[in-house]
XYZ file of C-alpha atoms in Angstrom:
542
model
C 0.133 0.085 -0.110
C 2.605 2.638 0.435
C 4.728 1.941 -2.513
C 1.188 2.456 -4.591
C 1.485 5.931 -2.168
C 4.779 7.079 -3.224
C 4.269 6.175 -6.848
C 1.673 8.573 -6.872
C 3.035 10.909 -4.653
C 6.137 11.254 -7.049
C 3.222 11.756 -10.349
C 1.468 14.383 -8.936
C 5.140 15.948 -7.916
C 6.174 16.437 -11.589
C 2.987 17.672 -13.061
C 1.135 19.705 -10.215
C 2.139 21.758 -6.421
C 3.444 18.648 -3.944
C 0.010 17.599 -2.291
C 0.914 15.703 0.833
C -0.041 11.874 0.887
C -2.430 10.964 3.597
C 0.433 8.288 4.993
C 3.289 10.508 4.381
C 4.590 13.261 5.066
C 6.504 15.805 2.478
C 8.857 18.377 2.195
C 8.770 20.244 -0.781
C 11.228 23.324 -2.060
C 13.490 24.307 -5.002
C 16.603 26.176 -5.153
C 16.588 29.784 -6.297
C 19.552 30.345 -8.116
C 20.140 34.437 -8.839
C 23.267 35.201 -11.303
C 25.914 38.070 -11.594
C 29.079 39.110 -13.176
C 31.557 40.439 -10.175
C 33.361 42.411 -13.000
C 31.077 43.666 -15.816
C 33.727 45.947 -17.521
C 36.178 45.494 -20.172
C 38.235 46.892 -22.587
C 39.046 45.727 -26.630
C 42.361 43.778 -26.834
C 42.849 42.052 -23.646
C 43.275 38.649 -21.667
C 40.777 38.994 -18.926
C 38.384 37.060 -16.556
C 34.742 37.049 -16.660
C 33.720 35.680 -13.124
C 30.122 34.736 -12.533
C 28.365 34.956 -9.195
C 25.578 32.109 -8.596
C 23.765 33.010 -5.372
C 21.070 30.546 -4.045
C 18.122 31.917 -1.913
C 17.023 28.930 -1.975
C 12.679 28.173 -1.956
C 10.542 26.367 0.138
C 6.712 24.865 -0.924
C 6.131 22.277 2.569
C 8.302 23.064 5.294
C 8.903 20.584 7.860
C 12.207 18.666 9.203
C 14.541 21.407 8.731
C 17.412 19.142 7.180
C 14.944 17.718 4.333
C 14.086 21.721 3.926
C 18.031 22.211 3.007
C 18.118 19.303 1.314
C 15.319 20.330 -1.221
C 16.698 24.119 -1.708
C 20.534 22.647 -1.904
C 21.170 22.839 -5.504
C 24.051 19.827 -6.288
C 26.685 19.139 -8.987
C 26.396 22.336 -10.391
C 28.263 23.385 -14.102
C 28.147 26.304 -16.331
C 29.056 26.325 -19.831
C 29.562 30.005 -21.865
C 27.547 29.839 -25.081
C 30.414 31.357 -27.269
C 28.529 30.776 -30.385
C 25.932 33.021 -29.016
C 28.072 35.982 -28.367
C 28.176 39.307 -30.338
C 31.280 40.360 -30.386
C 34.517 38.946 -31.250
C 35.120 37.875 -27.819
C 37.458 34.143 -27.618
C 36.160 31.989 -24.186
C 39.033 29.832 -23.516
C 37.758 28.052 -20.745
C 35.133 24.912 -20.898
C 32.464 23.419 -18.861
C 33.266 24.834 -14.788
C 31.481 22.436 -11.939
C 31.541 23.397 -8.686
C 30.302 20.905 -5.893
C 26.755 22.174 -3.767
C 25.283 25.766 -3.411
C 23.050 25.194 -0.666
C 20.615 27.814 1.112
C 22.090 31.434 1.641
C 25.401 30.268 -0.205
C 27.258 31.584 -3.515
C 29.796 29.902 -5.940
C 32.056 31.780 -8.827
C 32.603 30.408 -11.645
C 35.403 31.738 -13.115
C 36.190 31.765 -17.520
C 39.611 32.343 -19.158
C 38.424 35.334 -22.525
C 40.498 36.957 -25.141
C 38.549 39.590 -26.420
C 39.694 41.498 -29.935
C 38.685 44.882 -31.404
C 35.596 45.162 -30.234
C 33.717 48.176 -30.558
C 32.925 50.424 -26.636
C 29.412 49.587 -25.337
C 26.951 46.461 -24.303
C 27.155 43.085 -24.758
C 25.227 40.187 -23.751
C 27.054 36.433 -22.805
C 25.142 33.950 -22.230
C 25.675 30.952 -20.275
C 24.088 27.773 -19.932
C 24.070 26.557 -16.084
C 22.683 22.919 -14.847
C 22.530 21.510 -11.940
C 20.142 18.638 -9.587
C 18.010 18.977 -6.798
C 15.545 17.308 -4.812
C 12.258 18.385 -5.943
C 10.657 16.816 -2.633
C 11.661 14.541 0.327
C 8.783 12.007 1.532
C 8.938 10.282 5.111
C 6.843 8.829 7.163
C 6.501 9.412 11.269
C 7.060 12.344 13.433
C 9.322 15.220 12.033
C 11.615 14.835 15.549
C 12.493 11.462 14.287
C 10.828 10.644 10.553
C 11.955 7.568 8.824
C 11.267 5.647 5.544
C 12.499 8.583 3.225
C 12.164 9.044 -0.126
C 13.470 11.836 -2.411
C 11.999 13.122 -5.502
C 14.474 13.997 -7.848
C 15.049 17.002 -10.352
C 17.857 17.680 -13.413
C 17.451 21.264 -14.107
C 18.797 23.364 -16.951
C 18.477 26.869 -18.221
C 20.444 30.143 -20.100
C 21.210 32.804 -18.693
C 22.004 35.815 -20.360
C 24.709 38.108 -18.686
C 25.676 41.710 -19.903
C 29.140 42.731 -19.967
C 30.212 46.360 -21.282
C 33.264 47.197 -23.388
C 34.437 50.455 -22.306
C 36.121 53.578 -23.739
C 39.935 53.229 -22.767
C 43.497 54.102 -24.381
C 45.237 51.257 -25.929
C 48.907 51.834 -27.237
C 51.149 49.809 -29.265
C 54.522 50.302 -30.752
C 54.115 50.210 -34.559
C 57.852 51.288 -35.913
C 61.056 51.063 -34.140
C 64.339 53.131 -35.801
C 67.834 50.974 -36.328
C 67.972 51.626 -32.326
C 71.747 50.268 -33.046
C 74.633 51.348 -30.705
C 77.983 49.898 -29.884
C 79.170 48.813 -26.393
C 81.124 51.908 -24.337
C 78.934 54.491 -26.477
C 75.649 55.582 -26.853
C 72.888 56.303 -29.613
C 69.275 56.375 -29.697
C 66.466 54.573 -29.021
C 63.484 55.560 -31.124
C 60.225 53.781 -31.983
C 56.476 55.140 -32.780
C 53.434 54.371 -30.540
C 49.859 55.047 -31.421
C 47.020 55.403 -29.509
C 44.871 52.372 -30.568
C 42.486 52.572 -28.407
C 38.924 54.879 -28.704
C 39.407 57.198 -26.035
C 42.182 60.303 -26.187
C 45.316 59.745 -23.536
C 45.970 62.866 -21.867
C 48.804 64.469 -20.104
C 50.966 60.898 -21.099
C 54.648 59.808 -20.089
C 56.265 57.374 -21.534
C 58.337 55.380 -19.132
C 61.131 53.401 -20.579
C 63.026 50.668 -18.250
C 66.094 49.095 -19.145
C 65.910 45.015 -18.237
C 70.046 44.982 -18.414
C 72.565 46.026 -16.305
C 74.898 47.244 -18.809
C 72.313 49.066 -20.782
C 71.263 52.800 -19.419
C 69.997 55.763 -20.081
C 71.461 59.153 -20.996
C 75.089 60.305 -20.684
C 77.796 57.590 -19.750
C 78.427 60.258 -16.909
C 74.898 60.255 -15.875
C 73.569 56.889 -15.905
C 70.009 55.871 -15.832
C 68.111 52.685 -15.892
C 64.648 54.549 -16.738
C 63.471 57.438 -18.826
C 60.263 59.314 -19.302
C 58.707 61.117 -22.154
C 56.068 63.293 -21.881
C 53.250 63.129 -24.195
C 50.625 66.374 -23.969
C 48.043 64.106 -25.925
C 46.905 61.196 -27.748
C 44.269 60.922 -30.198
C 42.956 57.407 -30.672
C 44.695 56.088 -34.258
C 47.386 58.898 -33.530
C 50.899 57.781 -33.547
C 53.906 59.824 -32.491
C 57.485 59.588 -32.421
C 59.577 58.972 -29.558
C 63.332 59.149 -28.986
C 65.792 59.444 -26.304
C 69.358 58.234 -25.758
C 70.512 54.966 -24.432
C 74.006 54.032 -24.020
C 75.815 50.699 -23.525
C 78.525 49.816 -20.975
C 81.911 48.555 -22.851
C 81.842 45.131 -20.794
C 78.177 44.679 -22.465
C 78.229 42.096 -25.256
C 76.206 42.240 -28.130
C 73.531 41.224 -28.803
C 69.898 42.750 -28.574
C 68.394 43.941 -25.112
C 64.495 44.440 -24.329
C 63.673 48.138 -23.132
C 59.641 47.712 -20.837
C 57.231 50.749 -21.836
C 54.586 51.575 -19.752
C 52.648 54.718 -20.646
C 50.588 56.668 -17.596
C 47.803 59.106 -18.496
C 44.449 60.650 -17.568
C 41.700 59.869 -19.349
C 38.759 61.842 -20.173
C 37.735 61.753 -17.015
C 40.723 62.898 -15.256
C 41.531 59.804 -13.908
C 44.734 58.411 -13.617
C 45.364 55.381 -16.257
C 47.960 52.765 -16.978
C 48.613 51.064 -20.125
C 50.150 47.263 -20.160
C 53.432 46.572 -20.613
C 55.021 47.466 -24.215
C 58.988 45.746 -25.115
C 60.532 47.347 -27.133
C 64.480 46.401 -27.986
C 68.254 47.909 -28.492
C 70.776 45.761 -30.255
C 73.943 46.199 -29.151
C 77.437 45.867 -31.353
C 80.781 44.975 -29.998
C 82.905 47.615 -28.959
C 84.871 49.440 -31.874
C 88.846 48.897 -31.616
C 91.472 49.208 -32.955
C 95.183 47.938 -33.461
C 98.801 49.428 -34.112
C 101.113 47.828 -36.597
C 104.211 48.655 -37.924
C 105.899 50.647 -35.680
C 109.231 51.299 -36.172
C 111.836 53.987 -34.597
C 114.034 56.465 -35.243
C 116.781 57.841 -32.977
C 114.969 55.766 -30.163
C 118.116 55.997 -27.290
C 118.490 57.169 -24.208
C 119.442 61.097 -23.492
C 117.945 61.502 -26.883
C 115.581 64.628 -27.348
C 113.730 63.762 -30.768
C 113.458 59.754 -30.718
C 110.508 58.739 -33.600
C 108.722 56.843 -33.478
C 105.544 55.678 -36.792
C 103.377 53.067 -37.517
C 99.476 52.645 -38.714
C 96.325 52.580 -36.435
C 93.681 50.283 -38.028
C 89.982 50.511 -36.989
C 89.479 46.661 -36.435
C 85.667 47.414 -35.087
C 82.984 46.707 -37.263
C 81.695 50.905 -36.979
C 83.152 54.372 -38.591
C 84.767 55.792 -36.044
C 85.236 59.466 -37.455
C 88.535 62.091 -36.143
C 90.296 59.983 -34.926
C 93.432 60.847 -33.382
C 95.806 58.307 -31.282
C 97.536 59.657 -28.824
C 101.200 58.399 -27.129
C 101.171 58.363 -22.930
C 104.030 59.225 -21.106
C 105.848 56.116 -20.024
C 108.794 57.131 -17.025
C 111.996 58.708 -18.943
C 110.456 58.775 -21.898
C 108.474 61.668 -22.536
C 106.557 62.430 -25.818
C 107.461 66.145 -27.504
C 104.646 65.756 -30.310
C 102.380 62.932 -28.874
C 99.736 63.040 -30.610
C 98.579 62.213 -34.373
C 95.330 62.907 -35.854
C 94.393 60.661 -38.871
C 90.889 61.936 -39.413
C 87.659 58.927 -40.068
C 88.482 55.505 -40.553
C 86.384 52.447 -42.117
C 85.703 49.188 -40.744
C 89.337 47.933 -41.544
C 90.638 51.116 -43.407
C 94.044 51.673 -42.284
C 96.472 55.562 -41.733
C 99.785 55.798 -40.444
C 100.780 57.717 -37.254
C 103.702 59.269 -36.516
C 105.583 60.798 -33.090
C 108.418 62.399 -31.456
C 109.240 61.668 -28.065
C 112.788 62.825 -25.465
C 114.061 60.255 -23.607
C 116.040 61.430 -20.732
C 119.775 60.693 -19.995
C 118.985 58.593 -17.046
C 116.567 56.281 -19.394
C 117.795 52.599 -19.096
C 118.779 51.084 -22.753
C 116.303 47.565 -23.291
C 112.286 46.318 -23.996
C 109.743 48.997 -22.761
C 105.764 48.969 -23.435
C 104.301 52.079 -24.402
C 100.189 52.531 -24.383
C 98.582 54.426 -27.006
C 94.871 55.875 -26.599
C 92.836 56.507 -29.045
C 90.114 58.673 -29.101
C 87.067 59.441 -31.993
C 84.328 60.316 -32.274
C 80.622 58.739 -32.923
C 78.058 59.248 -35.480
C 76.456 61.837 -32.814
C 80.178 63.378 -32.570
C 79.802 62.945 -29.145
C 83.489 61.832 -27.914
C 84.813 58.641 -26.625
C 87.852 56.949 -26.331
C 88.780 53.081 -26.456
C 88.433 51.247 -22.828
C 91.715 50.246 -22.956
C 94.829 51.545 -24.197
C 96.800 49.232 -27.181
C 100.240 48.624 -25.667
C 102.953 48.412 -27.859
C 106.967 46.779 -26.923
C 109.718 49.000 -28.092
C 113.896 48.804 -28.154
C 115.530 51.949 -26.602
C 118.997 51.974 -27.919
C 121.712 52.802 -25.431
C 123.201 55.992 -25.565
C 124.689 57.487 -28.685
C 127.812 59.424 -28.948
C 127.379 62.562 -30.507
C 131.204 62.926 -31.638
C 133.884 60.788 -33.386
C 137.480 61.383 -33.341
C 139.397 59.734 -35.962
C 142.652 60.330 -37.776
C 144.729 61.428 -34.406
C 148.700 62.359 -35.897
C 151.281 63.749 -33.769
C 155.666 64.141 -34.353
C 155.790 63.941 -30.750
C 159.682 61.895 -30.039
C 160.534 60.922 -26.608
C 161.688 64.249 -24.903
C 160.125 66.489 -27.473
C 156.929 68.698 -27.687
C 154.825 68.527 -31.046
C 151.240 69.280 -32.369
C 148.667 66.789 -32.220
C 145.937 67.615 -34.680
C 142.688 65.087 -34.835
C 139.670 65.185 -36.686
C 135.637 65.745 -34.373
C 133.116 64.869 -36.276
C 129.534 66.264 -34.744
C 126.608 62.763 -35.485
C 123.549 64.458 -33.948
C 120.434 65.703 -35.613
C 120.586 69.388 -34.957
C 123.284 72.376 -35.414
C 124.923 72.957 -31.970
C 127.256 76.311 -31.360
C 130.106 76.726 -28.597
C 131.786 73.483 -29.875
C 134.845 73.376 -27.579
C 137.427 70.219 -27.536
C 139.509 69.153 -25.097
C 142.569 66.591 -24.840
C 143.251 64.871 -21.617
C 146.701 63.047 -21.206
C 148.541 60.966 -19.211
C 152.429 59.787 -18.370
C 154.561 59.927 -20.308
C 152.726 62.238 -22.579
C 151.337 66.291 -21.053
C 149.943 68.775 -22.990
C 149.927 72.110 -22.617
C 147.199 73.800 -24.612
C 144.943 71.015 -24.621
C 141.413 73.209 -26.197
C 140.821 73.320 -29.061
C 137.362 76.064 -30.115
C 135.260 74.238 -33.023
C 132.245 77.472 -33.306
C 129.440 76.016 -34.881
C 129.145 72.430 -36.325
C 125.933 71.025 -38.158
C 124.724 67.333 -38.343
C 127.727 65.269 -40.313
C 130.230 68.157 -40.472
C 133.799 67.633 -38.995
C 136.225 70.160 -38.340
C 140.067 69.428 -37.011
C 141.060 70.248 -33.674
C 144.693 70.747 -32.843
C 146.861 70.816 -29.696
C 150.424 70.852 -28.062
C 151.182 67.995 -26.914
C 155.214 66.574 -25.414
C 156.256 63.083 -24.363
C 158.956 62.867 -21.771
C 162.859 61.610 -22.575
C 162.342 58.064 -20.915
C 159.075 57.952 -23.048
C 158.876 54.336 -25.555
C 157.780 54.784 -29.060
C 154.709 53.328 -28.856
C 151.091 54.674 -28.686
C 149.991 55.727 -25.597
C 145.397 56.711 -24.545
C 144.678 59.241 -23.918
C 140.977 61.202 -24.540
C 138.732 63.716 -26.053
C 136.316 65.346 -24.184
C 133.664 68.045 -26.177
C 131.640 70.853 -24.532
C 129.106 72.381 -26.932
C 125.315 73.861 -26.799
C 122.409 72.692 -27.842
C 119.784 74.138 -29.768
C 117.834 75.690 -26.861
C 120.564 76.911 -24.949
C 121.865 74.127 -22.609
C 124.758 73.340 -22.359
C 126.024 69.604 -22.551
C 129.514 67.397 -22.374
C 129.950 64.259 -23.895
C 132.130 61.847 -22.065
C 135.981 61.165 -22.992
C 136.299 59.679 -25.900
C 139.752 57.295 -25.711
C 142.213 58.098 -28.769
C 145.644 56.353 -29.390
C 149.002 59.322 -29.331
C 151.885 57.534 -30.944
C 155.517 58.394 -29.631
C 158.001 58.562 -32.574
C 161.161 57.440 -32.461
C 164.170 60.477 -33.010
C 165.051 60.878 -36.472
C 168.979 58.703 -37.124
C 172.261 59.907 -38.425
C 175.515 62.381 -37.135
C 174.650 64.549 -34.314
C 174.565 67.785 -36.195
C 174.801 70.102 -32.998
C 177.969 68.393 -30.826
C 179.750 68.719 -34.576
C 179.274 72.321 -34.631
C 179.673 73.520 -31.167
C 183.122 71.277 -31.685
C 183.720 73.048 -35.117
C 183.079 76.205 -33.613
C 185.000 75.166 -31.068
C 188.340 74.352 -32.794
C 188.045 77.843 -35.236
C 188.291 79.328 -31.602
C 191.234 78.376 -30.489
C 193.251 77.741 -34.217
C 192.187 81.360 -33.962
C 193.856 81.982 -30.301
C 197.287 80.134 -31.172
C 197.511 82.468 -34.607
C 197.624 85.232 -33.042
C 199.985 84.993 -30.683
C 202.720 84.329 -32.944
C 202.434 86.891 -34.693
């Protein structure tokens, strides 16, 4: 009999309001779901999230047992789908069916959908959403409500389509529509330029285009004041209007070649004077290797100790990939080697092009002969006319030769004999590079030689000129006929008025043997004596 009653109740529930059977009690009701969008305002050309909130207010038709009332008001296995094909807008739904558990009376649940909104015109759009769930239409029980027994449930599956409304608002949107060459060399500065477009539907006012470098070696501004960020002010940018943006950008000399990103964000105020900010746009800067140079074919002339006009020549080559304008090569000081003309300007060098360079230097008298390393700096101008210096000096090995005598003494001749005095002559040749004056040669001797006239004034001498210096030299009577050592020292005045002295230049002075034959003087003396004696005798006899 009970089975028949339950079946009858079920049938009535499906076609009419629930009427309790005579032998059973029934609790009836249903969920009352309402739907809303958490944030219903979007913009064109964005990826966003549509969040639908379902709220269950519940409904009781016939009450009774509290737990049965909650069961008939609860929506179970709630599923939600966005009917993308029925949306009259370029909206792509990236999320399929979203399912939650149960939504009890007074409860709520969120259903999130990922959307890609295309180039939609501002306005209001309907988004159809299909919702399905299951709930207990009735709970039939026997016995008192305080202790019900023999319960039966009547289940219903519900499905409905809900039309939600969203708004695509007017908004400024920005795109980088063209870029410049945006290329520079490590250790140099250049320009970052691009064209930005307001691709939205609203005018952007008082806009600031903020640029941020994402590489530690890439900066904005000058090398003296590098900054990681920079900004460009744009007073107004109408929909579809473009504006060229250009800033100075630089790269440190140790930044590796490559393309480095720069983030761009536009901050602006909309037509309601509300501050807004764009999504991050990215552009790039290509960094090429640092300009580099080489110095080859180095040759020297008179590069020796105590030389006022030492000369060094060579070739500088642009070994980099960029043009270097107004190139200047400088020879730096290196201890006792002081450049007297340490700068050589060679003009513009294309990649791979070479040019001659030359320098002069004064090498101190206390310099040590030997191999030395000399630094050369290369200075140039970039495309903007800014002065740059290659980060690393070029070092070249150059030999400093020993000091060379400024004079040579040759063709020494004399006829001095033991116990005698004679003239000594010597040819003095000036082998320096510049004319000198007040040249004075002095002779220095030692036993058994001596000199009573040891100076010979030669006056002005030009490079390569030879003068003969004469002196008086004497030899002691016990001097042997052979060559004895002596030296000649020269004092002279440089062109700048400085007086210089050479070291003693060794020479050989030969002592000759006395000439052979009868002793003339004794014979003459004897003859004179004989004449005197003979004359005296003749006088007495007369």
